[in-house]
mmCIF file of C-alpha atoms in Angstrom:
data_model
loop_
_atom_site.group_PDB
_atom_site.id
_atom_site.type_symbol
_atom_site.label_atom_id
_atom_site.label_comp_id
_atom_site.label_asym_id
_atom_site.label_seq_id
_atom_site.Cartn_x
_atom_site.Cartn_y
_atom_site.Cartn_z
ATOM 1 C CA MET R 22 -0.550 24.246 -16.826
ATOM 2 C CA ASP R 23 -3.516 24.286 -19.214
ATOM 3 C CA GLY R 24 -5.434 21.412 -17.620
ATOM 4 C CA GLU R 25 -8.363 21.421 -20.039
ATOM 5 C CA ARG R 26 -6.170 21.456 -23.138
ATOM 6 C CA LYS R 27 -3.786 18.849 -21.779
ATOM 7 C CA LEU R 28 -6.321 16.390 -20.388
ATOM 8 C CA GLY R 29 -8.802 16.404 -23.222
ATOM 9 C CA ASP R 30 -11.832 14.115 -23.208
ATOM 10 C CA ILE R 31 -11.689 12.280 -19.889
ATOM 11 C CA GLY R 32 -14.309 10.288 -18.026
ATOM 12 C CA PHE R 33 -16.432 11.688 -15.186
ATOM 13 C CA GLY R 34 -18.330 8.508 -14.391
ATOM 14 C CA TYR R 35 -21.264 9.248 -16.673
ATOM 15 C CA ARG R 36 -20.324 6.882 -19.472
ATOM 16 C CA PRO R 37 -19.701 3.110 -19.663
ATOM 17 C CA ARG R 38 -16.308 1.567 -18.998
ATOM 18 C CA ALA R 39 -13.800 1.532 -21.831
ATOM 19 C CA ALA R 40 -13.043 -1.654 -23.767
ATOM 20 C CA TYR R 41 -9.684 -2.023 -21.979
ATOM 21 C CA ALA R 42 -11.242 -1.834 -18.480
ATOM 22 C CA CYS R 43 -11.902 -4.879 -16.317
ATOM 23 C CA ASP R 44 -15.530 -5.897 -16.669
ATOM 24 C CA PRO R 45 -16.952 -7.310 -13.419
ATOM 25 C CA ALA R 46 -19.483 -9.332 -15.408
ATOM 26 C CA ARG R 47 -16.511 -11.184 -16.947
ATOM 27 C CA SER R 48 -14.437 -11.643 -13.820
ATOM 28 C CA ARG R 49 -12.274 -14.753 -13.725
ATOM 29 C CA GLY R 50 -13.990 -15.586 -10.463
ATOM 30 C CA ARG R 51 -12.867 -16.685 -7.016
ATOM 31 C CA PHE R 52 -10.725 -19.597 -5.859
ATOM 32 C CA VAL R 53 -13.722 -20.991 -3.971
ATOM 33 C CA ASP R 54 -16.868 -20.762 -6.080
ATOM 34 C CA GLU R 55 -19.654 -18.678 -4.548
ATOM 35 C CA VAL R 56 -23.084 -17.529 -5.598
ATOM 36 C CA GLU R 57 -22.551 -13.896 -6.536
ATOM 37 C CA SER R 58 -24.407 -11.060 -4.861
ATOM 38 C CA PRO R 59 -27.619 -9.870 -6.567
ATOM 39 C CA THR R 60 -26.955 -6.274 -5.428
ATOM 40 C CA ARG R 61 -23.190 -5.834 -5.906
ATOM 41 C CA THR R 62 -20.676 -6.547 -8.630
ATOM 42 C CA PRO R 63 -17.869 -8.961 -7.729
ATOM 43 C CA PHE R 64 -15.447 -6.038 -7.361
ATOM 44 C CA GLN R 65 -17.837 -4.116 -5.126
ATOM 45 C CA ARG R 66 -18.169 -7.220 -2.988
ATOM 46 C CA ASP R 67 -14.364 -7.454 -2.767
ATOM 47 C CA ARG R 68 -14.163 -3.844 -1.617
ATOM 48 C CA ASP R 69 -16.779 -4.468 1.069
ATOM 49 C CA ARG R 70 -15.036 -7.611 2.336
ATOM 50 C CA ILE R 71 -11.757 -5.717 2.554
ATOM 51 C CA ILE R 72 -13.306 -2.864 4.549
ATOM 52 C CA HIS R 73 -15.003 -5.262 6.989
ATOM 53 C CA SER R 74 -11.845 -7.295 7.611
ATOM 54 C CA THR R 75 -9.820 -7.296 10.808
ATOM 55 C CA ALA R 76 -6.689 -6.403 8.859
ATOM 56 C CA PHE R 77 -8.305 -3.202 7.602
ATOM 57 C CA ARG R 78 -9.206 -2.040 11.108
ATOM 58 C CA ARG R 79 -5.676 -2.726 12.324
ATOM 59 C CA LEU R 80 -4.309 -0.191 9.852
ATOM 60 C CA LYS R 81 -5.644 2.515 12.188
ATOM 61 C CA HIS R 82 -2.777 1.912 14.630
ATOM 62 C CA LYS R 83 0.033 1.055 12.235
ATOM 63 C CA THR R 84 2.814 3.512 11.463
ATOM 64 C CA GLN R 85 3.118 5.358 8.182
ATOM 65 C CA VAL R 86 6.204 7.465 9.017
ATOM 66 C CA PHE R 87 5.527 8.693 12.544
ATOM 67 C CA VAL R 88 4.523 6.261 15.288
ATOM 68 C CA ALA R 89 0.806 6.754 15.940
ATOM 69 C CA HIS R 90 1.064 8.089 19.485
ATOM 70 C CA GLU R 91 3.534 10.822 18.466
ATOM 71 C CA GLY R 92 0.527 12.962 17.502
ATOM 72 C CA ASP R 93 -3.132 12.711 16.586
ATOM 73 C CA HIS R 94 -2.799 14.397 13.203
ATOM 74 C CA PHE R 95 -0.050 12.361 11.548
ATOM 75 C CA ARG R 96 -0.982 9.806 8.915
ATOM 76 C CA THR R 97 -1.387 6.180 9.850
ATOM 77 C CA ARG R 98 -1.570 3.245 7.455
ATOM 78 C CA LEU R 99 -5.352 3.631 7.513
ATOM 79 C CA THR R 100 -5.493 7.308 6.589
ATOM 80 C CA HIS R 101 -2.813 6.735 3.962
ATOM 81 C CA THR R 102 -4.856 3.865 2.525
ATOM 82 C CA ILE R 103 -7.989 6.011 2.342
ATOM 83 C CA GLU R 104 -6.067 8.731 0.496
ATOM 84 C CA VAL R 105 -4.652 6.185 -1.946
ATOM 85 C CA ALA R 106 -8.138 4.805 -2.604
ATOM 86 C CA GLN R 107 -9.526 8.288 -3.284
ATOM 87 C CA ILE R 108 -6.795 9.049 -5.815
ATOM 88 C CA ALA R 109 -7.056 5.599 -7.418
ATOM 89 C CA ARG R 110 -10.791 6.090 -7.953
ATOM 90 C CA ALA R 111 -10.189 9.499 -9.519
ATOM 91 C CA LEU R 112 -7.658 8.059 -11.963
ATOM 92 C CA ALA R 113 -9.813 5.046 -12.820
ATOM 93 C CA ARG R 114 -12.851 7.254 -13.381
ATOM 94 C CA ALA R 115 -10.991 9.572 -15.723
ATOM 95 C CA LEU R 116 -9.618 6.637 -17.710
ATOM 96 C CA ARG R 117 -13.062 4.937 -17.776
ATOM 97 C CA CYS R 118 -11.852 1.910 -15.850
ATOM 98 C CA ASP R 119 -13.701 0.043 -13.099
ATOM 99 C CA GLU R 120 -13.554 2.362 -10.084
ATOM 100 C CA ASP R 121 -14.578 -0.342 -7.617
ATOM 101 C CA LEU R 122 -11.721 -2.634 -8.597
ATOM 102 C CA ALA R 123 -9.193 0.207 -8.389
ATOM 103 C CA GLU R 124 -10.562 1.109 -4.973
ATOM 104 C CA ALA R 125 -10.464 -2.488 -3.718
ATOM 105 C CA ILE R 126 -6.813 -2.899 -4.739
ATOM 106 C CA ALA R 127 -5.905 0.431 -3.128
ATOM 107 C CA LEU R 128 -7.678 -0.489 0.110
ATOM 108 C CA VAL R 129 -5.946 -3.876 0.407
ATOM 109 C CA HIS R 130 -2.454 -2.962 -0.799
ATOM 110 C CA ASP R 131 -0.946 -2.378 2.675
ATOM 111 C CA PHE R 132 -2.543 -5.270 4.577
ATOM 112 C CA GLY R 133 0.816 -6.996 4.971
ATOM 113 C CA HIS R 134 2.647 -4.093 6.577
ATOM 114 C CA THR R 135 4.100 -4.716 10.002
ATOM 115 C CA PRO R 136 3.906 -2.478 13.065
ATOM 116 C CA PHE R 137 6.308 0.473 12.889
ATOM 117 C CA GLY R 138 6.273 0.714 9.097
ATOM 118 C CA HIS R 139 9.303 -0.305 7.077
ATOM 119 C CA THR R 140 11.344 -0.632 10.274
ATOM 120 C CA GLY R 141 9.231 -3.598 11.307
ATOM 121 C CA GLU R 142 9.421 -5.081 7.827
ATOM 122 C CA ASP R 143 13.212 -4.822 7.744
ATOM 123 C CA ALA R 144 13.495 -6.418 11.175
ATOM 124 C CA LEU R 145 11.181 -9.306 10.282
ATOM 125 C CA ASN R 146 12.922 -9.821 6.939
ATOM 126 C CA ASP R 147 16.219 -10.182 8.785
ATOM 127 C CA LYS R 148 14.769 -12.548 11.378
ATOM 128 C CA MET R 149 13.128 -14.646 8.636
ATOM 129 C CA ALA R 150 16.213 -14.750 6.390
ATOM 130 C CA ALA R 151 16.739 -18.481 6.939
ATOM 131 C CA TRP R 152 13.130 -19.239 5.972
ATOM 132 C CA GLY R 153 12.572 -17.125 2.854
ATOM 133 C CA GLY R 154 12.549 -13.659 4.393
ATOM 134 C CA PHE R 155 9.571 -11.342 4.835
ATOM 135 C CA ASP R 156 7.895 -9.240 2.143
ATOM 136 C CA HIS R 157 4.883 -7.052 2.929
ATOM 137 C CA ASN R 158 3.317 -7.650 -0.479
ATOM 138 C CA ALA R 159 3.498 -11.421 -0.051
ATOM 139 C CA GLN R 160 2.164 -10.987 3.472
ATOM 140 C CA SER R 161 -0.841 -9.073 2.122
ATOM 141 C CA LEU R 162 -1.594 -12.087 -0.073
ATOM 142 C CA ARG R 163 -1.294 -14.415 2.954
ATOM 143 C CA VAL R 164 -3.712 -12.226 4.899
ATOM 144 C CA VAL R 165 -6.444 -12.273 2.248
ATOM 145 C CA THR R 166 -6.020 -15.927 1.230
ATOM 146 C CA ARG R 167 -5.221 -17.616 4.568
ATOM 147 C CA LEU R 168 -4.980 -15.550 7.734
ATOM 148 C CA GLU R 169 -8.337 -13.762 7.860
ATOM 149 C CA ARG R 170 -10.814 -16.175 9.437
ATOM 150 C CA ARG R 171 -14.298 -14.754 9.040
ATOM 151 C CA TYR R 172 -16.210 -17.078 6.741
ATOM 152 C CA ALA R 173 -17.645 -20.547 7.290
ATOM 153 C CA GLU R 174 -16.583 -22.023 3.942
ATOM 154 C CA PHE R 175 -13.039 -20.741 3.434
ATOM 155 C CA ASP R 176 -10.004 -19.070 4.992
ATOM 156 C CA GLY R 177 -9.125 -15.573 3.869
ATOM 157 C CA LEU R 178 -11.532 -13.280 2.022
ATOM 158 C CA ASN R 179 -11.894 -15.299 -1.208
ATOM 159 C CA LEU R 180 -11.381 -12.202 -3.349
ATOM 160 C CA THR R 181 -11.712 -12.228 -7.125
ATOM 161 C CA TRP R 182 -8.787 -13.127 -9.344
ATOM 162 C CA GLU R 183 -8.586 -9.527 -10.562
ATOM 163 C CA THR R 184 -8.204 -8.086 -7.060
ATOM 164 C CA LEU R 185 -5.578 -10.670 -6.118
ATOM 165 C CA GLU R 186 -3.716 -10.029 -9.362
ATOM 166 C CA GLY R 187 -3.743 -6.314 -8.639
ATOM 167 C CA LEU R 188 -2.546 -6.837 -5.092
ATOM 168 C CA VAL R 189 0.411 -8.980 -6.157
ATOM 169 C CA LYS R 190 1.404 -7.241 -9.423
ATOM 170 C CA HIS R 191 0.364 -3.598 -8.983
ATOM 171 C CA ASN R 192 4.025 -2.586 -9.357
ATOM 172 C CA GLY R 193 4.485 -4.657 -12.511
ATOM 173 C CA PRO R 194 5.326 -8.259 -13.508
ATOM 174 C CA LEU R 195 7.302 -10.317 -11.000
ATOM 175 C CA THR R 196 8.898 -12.818 -13.394
ATOM 176 C CA ASP R 197 9.953 -13.161 -16.991
ATOM 177 C CA ALA R 198 8.295 -15.678 -19.311
ATOM 178 C CA GLU R 199 10.549 -18.463 -17.980
ATOM 179 C CA GLY R 200 9.579 -17.741 -14.379
ATOM 180 C CA LYS R 201 12.808 -16.013 -13.324
ATOM 181 C CA GLY R 202 12.297 -13.180 -10.840
ATOM 182 C CA LEU R 203 12.732 -9.742 -12.389
ATOM 183 C CA LYS R 204 13.776 -8.083 -9.117
ATOM 184 C CA GLY R 205 15.322 -10.971 -7.274
ATOM 185 C CA ALA R 206 13.609 -14.061 -5.950
ATOM 186 C CA VAL R 207 9.820 -13.960 -5.891
ATOM 187 C CA PRO R 208 8.485 -14.535 -2.344
ATOM 188 C CA GLN R 209 7.542 -18.163 -1.838
ATOM 189 C CA ALA R 210 4.039 -17.295 -0.621
ATOM 190 C CA ILE R 211 3.287 -15.692 -3.990
ATOM 191 C CA LEU R 212 4.787 -18.586 -5.960
ATOM 192 C CA ASP R 213 2.877 -21.142 -3.901
ATOM 193 C CA TYR R 214 -0.451 -19.402 -4.342
ATOM 194 C CA SER R 215 0.077 -18.820 -8.039
ATOM 195 C CA GLN R 216 0.689 -22.553 -8.473
ATOM 196 C CA ILE R 217 -2.905 -23.285 -7.468
ATOM 197 C CA HIS R 218 -4.521 -20.063 -8.769
ATOM 198 C CA ASP R 219 -2.380 -18.728 -11.601
ATOM 199 C CA LEU R 220 -1.876 -14.968 -11.217
ATOM 200 C CA GLU R 221 0.195 -14.763 -14.429
ATOM 201 C CA LEU R 222 3.233 -13.339 -12.696
ATOM 202 C CA ASP R 223 5.029 -12.595 -15.982
ATOM 203 C CA ARG R 224 2.351 -10.163 -17.214
ATOM 204 C CA PHE R 225 1.343 -6.664 -16.247
ATOM 205 C CA ALA R 226 -1.686 -6.138 -14.049
ATOM 206 C CA SER R 227 -4.861 -4.357 -15.104
ATOM 207 C CA LEU R 228 -5.126 -0.623 -15.598
ATOM 208 C CA GLU R 229 -7.110 -0.511 -12.361
ATOM 209 C CA ALA R 230 -4.144 -1.997 -10.485
ATOM 210 C CA GLN R 231 -1.801 0.427 -12.206
ATOM 211 C CA CYS R 232 -4.038 3.297 -11.051
ATOM 212 C CA ALA R 233 -3.805 2.036 -7.464
ATOM 213 C CA ALA R 234 -0.016 1.684 -7.658
ATOM 214 C CA ILE R 235 0.664 5.196 -8.879
ATOM 215 C CA ALA R 236 -1.961 6.589 -6.486
ATOM 216 C CA ASP R 237 0.194 5.162 -3.684
ATOM 217 C CA ASP R 238 3.182 7.187 -4.918
ATOM 218 C CA ILE R 239 1.114 10.340 -5.282
ATOM 219 C CA ALA R 240 -0.359 9.991 -1.802
ATOM 220 C CA TYR R 241 2.817 9.446 0.177
ATOM 221 C CA ASN R 242 4.911 11.911 -1.844
ATOM 222 C CA THR R 243 2.386 14.536 -0.821
ATOM 223 C CA HIS R 244 1.194 13.629 2.667
ATOM 224 C CA ASP R 245 4.710 12.883 3.877
ATOM 225 C CA ILE R 246 5.548 16.522 3.134
ATOM 226 C CA ASP R 247 2.486 17.563 5.129
ATOM 227 C CA ASP R 248 3.500 15.378 8.082
ATOM 228 C CA GLY R 249 7.107 16.569 7.821
ATOM 229 C CA LEU R 250 6.002 20.202 8.014
ATOM 230 C CA ARG R 251 3.723 19.431 10.970
ATOM 231 C CA ALA R 252 6.550 17.629 12.787
ATOM 232 C CA GLY R 253 8.997 20.472 12.170
ATOM 233 C CA LEU R 254 11.399 18.251 10.236
ATOM 234 C CA LEU R 255 10.725 20.148 7.001
ATOM 235 C CA THR R 256 10.183 23.835 6.274
ATOM 236 C CA LEU R 257 8.744 25.668 3.297
ATOM 237 C CA ASP R 258 12.189 27.186 2.705
ATOM 238 C CA MET R 259 13.645 23.673 2.392
ATOM 239 C CA LEU R 260 10.954 22.788 -0.157
ATOM 240 C CA ASP R 261 11.995 25.797 -2.238
ATOM 241 C CA THR R 262 15.096 23.784 -3.192
ATOM 242 C CA VAL R 263 13.047 20.999 -4.857
ATOM 243 C CA ALA R 264 11.692 21.696 -8.343
ATOM 244 C CA LEU R 265 8.105 20.449 -8.035
ATOM 245 C CA PRO R 266 7.084 21.962 -4.679
ATOM 246 C CA ALA R 267 9.162 25.087 -5.365
ATOM 247 C CA GLY R 268 7.216 25.819 -8.535
ATOM 248 C CA ILE R 269 3.903 25.291 -6.767
ATOM 249 C CA LEU R 270 4.945 27.489 -3.830
ATOM 250 C CA ARG R 271 5.824 30.335 -6.201
ATOM 251 C CA GLY R 272 2.326 30.233 -7.598
ATOM 252 C CA VAL R 273 0.725 30.150 -4.151
ATOM 253 C CA ARG R 274 2.787 33.096 -2.917
ATOM 254 C CA GLU R 275 2.057 35.137 -6.020
ATOM 255 C CA ARG R 276 -1.674 34.658 -5.577
ATOM 256 C CA TYR R 277 -1.763 34.869 -1.756
ATOM 257 C CA PRO R 278 1.233 37.007 -0.683
ATOM 258 C CA ALA R 279 -0.007 37.417 2.918
ATOM 259 C CA LEU R 280 -0.994 33.778 3.494
ATOM 260 C CA ASP R 281 0.333 32.182 6.703
ATOM 261 C CA ALA R 282 2.733 29.246 6.563
ATOM 262 C CA VAL R 283 0.206 26.598 7.643
ATOM 263 C CA ARG R 284 -2.303 27.460 4.923
ATOM 264 C CA THR R 285 0.513 27.864 2.415
ATOM 265 C CA GLY R 286 1.505 24.269 3.194
ATOM 266 C CA HIS R 287 -2.053 23.059 2.689
ATOM 267 C CA GLU R 288 -2.287 24.890 -0.652
ATOM 268 C CA LEU R 289 0.954 23.197 -1.664
ATOM 269 C CA MET R 290 -0.461 19.767 -0.788
ATOM 270 C CA ARG R 291 -3.693 20.039 -2.716
ATOM 271 C CA ARG R 292 -2.057 21.592 -5.764
ATOM 272 C CA GLN R 293 0.697 18.992 -5.823
ATOM 273 C CA ILE R 294 -1.861 16.188 -5.833
ATOM 274 C CA THR R 295 -3.641 17.917 -8.713
ATOM 275 C CA PHE R 296 -0.377 18.281 -10.661
ATOM 276 C CA PHE R 297 0.422 14.606 -10.186
ATOM 277 C CA VAL R 298 -3.087 13.390 -11.041
ATOM 278 C CA GLU R 299 -3.447 15.526 -14.152
ATOM 279 C CA ASP R 300 0.005 14.490 -15.363
ATOM 280 C CA VAL R 301 -0.850 10.788 -14.920
ATOM 281 C CA ILE R 302 -4.209 11.136 -16.686
ATOM 282 C CA ALA R 303 -2.657 12.943 -19.640
ATOM 283 C CA THR R 304 0.251 10.495 -19.905
ATOM 284 C CA ALA R 305 -1.934 7.403 -19.538
ATOM 285 C CA THR R 306 -4.352 8.755 -22.140
ATOM 286 C CA ALA R 307 -1.454 9.214 -24.567
ATOM 287 C CA ASN R 308 -0.120 5.719 -23.776
ATOM 288 C CA LEU R 309 -3.545 4.192 -24.377
ATOM 289 C CA GLY R 310 -3.678 6.008 -27.696
ATOM 290 C CA THR R 311 -0.342 4.446 -28.637
ATOM 291 C CA PHE R 312 -1.034 0.884 -27.465
ATOM 292 C CA LYS R 313 -4.740 0.920 -28.382
ATOM 293 C CA PRO R 314 -5.674 -2.035 -26.116
ATOM 294 C CA GLN R 315 -9.111 -3.444 -26.851
ATOM 295 C CA SER R 316 -9.417 -5.566 -23.712
ATOM 296 C CA ALA R 317 -8.021 -5.911 -20.209
ATOM 297 C CA ASP R 318 -5.993 -8.902 -21.405
ATOM 298 C CA GLU R 319 -4.311 -6.742 -24.050
ATOM 299 C CA VAL R 320 -3.299 -4.379 -21.235
ATOM 300 C CA ARG R 321 -1.764 -7.334 -19.382
ATOM 301 C CA ALA R 322 0.081 -8.499 -22.498
ATOM 302 C CA ALA R 323 1.651 -5.097 -23.190
ATOM 303 C CA ASN R 324 5.396 -4.682 -22.785
ATOM 304 C CA ALA R 325 5.106 -1.648 -20.510
ATOM 305 C CA ALA R 326 2.883 -0.037 -17.911
ATOM 306 C CA MET R 327 0.377 2.449 -19.297
ATOM 307 C CA VAL R 328 -0.525 4.415 -16.164
ATOM 308 C CA THR R 329 2.661 6.374 -15.583
ATOM 309 C CA PHE R 330 4.062 9.826 -14.958
ATOM 310 C CA SER R 331 5.359 11.816 -17.912
ATOM 311 C CA ASP R 332 9.127 11.837 -18.425
ATOM 312 C CA GLU R 333 9.363 15.337 -16.952
ATOM 313 C CA MET R 334 7.254 14.444 -13.925
ATOM 314 C CA THR R 335 9.209 11.221 -13.395
ATOM 315 C CA VAL R 336 12.394 13.265 -12.974
ATOM 316 C CA GLN R 337 10.706 15.668 -10.557
ATOM 317 C CA GLU R 338 9.077 12.849 -8.581
ATOM 318 C CA LYS R 339 12.414 11.073 -8.149
ATOM 319 C CA GLU R 340 14.012 14.323 -6.976
ATOM 320 C CA LEU R 341 11.222 14.769 -4.432
ATOM 321 C CA LYS R 342 11.617 11.196 -3.160
ATOM 322 C CA ALA R 343 15.366 11.692 -2.750
ATOM 323 C CA PHE R 344 14.726 14.933 -0.832
ATOM 324 C CA LEU R 345 12.267 13.216 1.518
ATOM 325 C CA TYR R 346 14.653 10.326 2.055
ATOM 326 C CA ARG R 347 17.529 12.637 3.025
ATOM 327 C CA ASN R 348 15.631 15.146 5.114
ATOM 328 C CA MET R 349 12.758 13.197 6.640
ATOM 329 C CA TYR R 350 12.997 9.408 6.504
ATOM 330 C CA ARG R 351 16.671 9.601 7.579
ATOM 331 C CA HIS R 352 16.239 12.494 10.004
ATOM 332 C CA PRO R 353 18.080 11.727 13.276
ATOM 333 C CA GLU R 354 14.879 11.869 15.340
ATOM 334 C CA VAL R 355 13.076 9.502 12.964
ATOM 335 C CA MET R 356 16.089 7.185 12.997
ATOM 336 C CA ARG R 357 16.127 7.193 16.824
ATOM 337 C CA VAL R 358 12.508 6.054 16.936
ATOM 338 C CA ARG R 359 13.166 3.510 14.181
ATOM 339 C CA ALA R 360 16.075 2.002 16.122
ATOM 340 C CA ASN R 361 13.922 1.558 19.218
ATOM 341 C CA ALA R 362 11.058 0.099 17.163
ATOM 342 C CA ASP R 363 13.527 -2.301 15.537
ATOM 343 C CA THR R 364 14.540 -3.531 18.981
ATOM 344 C CA ILE R 365 10.909 -4.167 19.950
ATOM 345 C CA VAL R 366 10.176 -6.262 16.845
ATOM 346 C CA ARG R 367 13.388 -8.293 17.054
ATOM 347 C CA GLU R 368 12.999 -9.045 20.740
ATOM 348 C CA LEU R 369 9.361 -10.038 20.323
ATOM 349 C CA PHE R 370 10.293 -12.410 17.503
ATOM 350 C CA ASP R 371 13.025 -14.018 19.599
ATOM 351 C CA ALA R 372 10.719 -14.389 22.594
ATOM 352 C CA TYR R 373 7.892 -16.022 20.638
ATOM 353 C CA PHE R 374 10.262 -18.258 18.674
ATOM 354 C CA ALA R 375 11.945 -19.465 21.860
ATOM 355 C CA ASP R 376 8.596 -20.100 23.572
ATOM 356 C CA PRO R 377 5.492 -20.093 21.326
ATOM 357 C CA ARG R 378 3.387 -20.421 24.499
ATOM 358 C CA ALA R 379 3.946 -16.662 24.921
ATOM 359 C CA MET R 380 1.568 -16.140 21.971
ATOM 360 C CA PRO R 381 -2.221 -16.204 22.417
ATOM 361 C CA GLU R 382 -4.423 -19.219 21.826
ATOM 362 C CA GLY R 383 -5.061 -19.737 18.162
ATOM 363 C CA TRP R 384 -1.442 -18.930 17.307
ATOM 364 C CA ARG R 385 0.602 -21.250 19.526
ATOM 365 C CA GLU R 386 -1.130 -24.602 19.084
ATOM 366 C CA GLY R 387 1.251 -27.320 17.915
ATOM 367 C CA LEU R 388 4.226 -24.998 17.520
ATOM 368 C CA ASP R 389 6.215 -26.539 20.361
ATOM 369 C CA ARG R 390 6.616 -29.656 18.158
ATOM 370 C CA ALA R 391 6.763 -27.893 14.769
ATOM 371 C CA GLU R 392 9.735 -27.530 12.459
ATOM 372 C CA ASP R 393 11.601 -24.252 12.820
ATOM 373 C CA ARG R 394 10.393 -22.985 9.439
ATOM 374 C CA ILE R 395 6.739 -23.518 10.380
ATOM 375 C CA LYS R 396 7.227 -21.995 13.816
ATOM 376 C CA ALA R 397 9.084 -18.996 12.369
ATOM 377 C CA ARG R 398 6.369 -18.308 9.796
ATOM 378 C CA ALA R 399 3.654 -18.490 12.450
ATOM 379 C CA VAL R 400 5.579 -16.031 14.628
ATOM 380 C CA SER R 401 6.083 -13.787 11.614
ATOM 381 C CA ASP R 402 2.367 -13.885 10.772
ATOM 382 C CA PHE R 403 1.444 -13.012 14.351
ATOM 383 C CA LEU R 404 3.974 -10.171 14.562
ATOM 384 C CA ALA R 405 3.118 -8.734 11.158
ATOM 385 C CA GLY R 406 -0.526 -8.454 12.116
ATOM 386 C CA MET R 407 0.200 -6.430 15.240
ATOM 387 C CA THR R 408 -0.582 -2.753 15.553
ATOM 388 C CA ASP R 409 2.073 -0.452 16.995
ATOM 389 C CA THR R 410 0.141 -0.192 20.244
ATOM 390 C CA TYR R 411 -0.254 -3.964 20.643
ATOM 391 C CA ALA R 412 3.437 -4.579 19.897
ATOM 392 C CA ILE R 413 4.427 -2.090 22.593
ATOM 393 C CA LYS R 414 1.950 -3.656 25.021
ATOM 394 C CA GLU R 415 3.280 -7.157 24.316
ATOM 395 C CA HIS R 416 6.876 -6.027 24.749
ATOM 396 C CA ARG R 417 6.035 -4.491 28.113
ATOM 397 C CA ARG R 418 4.370 -7.753 29.136
ATOM 398 C CA LEU R 419 7.383 -9.864 28.214
ATOM 399 C CA PHE R 420 10.331 -7.599 29.049
ATOM 400 C CA ASP R 421 11.425 -5.462 31.973
ATOM 401 C CA HIS R 422 12.289 -2.474 29.788
ATOM 402 C CA THR R 423 10.607 -1.270 26.589
ATOM 403 C CA PRO R 424 12.391 1.329 24.426
ATOM 404 C CA ASP R 425 10.831 4.799 24.339
ATOM 405 C CA LEU R 426 9.185 5.668 21.013
ATOM 406 C CA VAL R 427 8.174 9.247 21.891
#
C-alpha cells in the first residue's frame, strides 16, 4: 500500500479546522445555560467532565469480551474506550475536524454498557421488555443527562448539543423525516430527551461523531484478535484463513522470518490498525471531495455517512467480524461464562424488583409505592451502572450460590 500516494494532503494538527468541522465557538450550547470556561473550549470542557465522571471510572471493571478477573491483560471497557479515543483523534486530526469533540464522543460512547458486556445488555433488555426494553446507547444518554449527580445546578453532565448528538447518532440517523425508526423503534429515553432538546434524529451526526463511530469498529476488530490470541481461543494459523490479517501476516513473516509468535501477533495488531486508519482517511477524503460540504450542518444534511471504509475494506472488515463471531464470541468457553453472567444479571433484577429495599439508599426511596414501570427503570439504571465486580459481590450478598465466571 502506497500510503503517501493514497492519503495525499492530510492534516497533522498544524492548520485550522476545515469548513465542514464543528467549530466550538459556534456550539449550539448546553441544555442548562452556563458561563463558558475562559481556558477551555466547550468541547474540551465536555471531554474533561466525561473523564471526571463516576461512569468513566466504572468502565475499568466492566467486561469487553473477557470478564475482568480472567486476566490482568485483557481489555476492559475502559482500555477499549481509550483505544477508541486515540483512533478517533487521529482520524479527526487528519480530516481537520475538531479533535476534542471526536475524543469526547469516543470517551462517552460506552457509558451505558452493563456489567458483563453484551450478555448483561441482552439480559436487561429481556427483563425490561414490558417497559420499553434496554438499549446501551439510550442508557448512555440517561447517564449523562440524568443519572450522574455531581453538579449543584443540574443532573447529568450538561454536555454540549454536539457531544450529545454524537453520542446518540454516531452510527447514523435514527428516524426518517416523518419520525419513523429506521432500525426499529427508537428507545423512549432518546425520544423523550429529543423532545425537549432536539437532537435532529433524522439527520447524520457530525464528522467528529462519524470518526468516533468507525474508530470503535477499528479498535475492537483489532484488540479482540489480540485478546483472542492471548486467551488461546485464536491462533495465527486460524487468522491465515481471513483475508485482511492473512495478508498482513504474510508481510510480517517475509520481513521477520524468525520472529516469535507473540511479537508476530503484536506486529499484526499495529499494522492492521494502520491499514484501517489509512483506508478510512483516504475514503473519507474522497467522499468529502464528492459532497463538498461547507459547514457541519451540510455534513448532517447529507444522504450518507462520509467517514467510511472503502468498498474493498468493507468486505474484508465484515469477513473479519464474521470470523471473530464464529471463533471467539461464540467459543464454548466464552458462552459458558456468558451463561453464568446472564444468570447473575437476571437474578439480581428479580431480587431488586421484588424488594427495592435490597438496593442502597439513593436508589430505593419511594419504589415500594411506585408503578412497576418506574420501579423497573430504577432497577435497570442501578444494574446497568454496576461493574462486573460489584454485580458479583451483590449476587453473593443476596444469594446462597453465585455462578463461577472463571
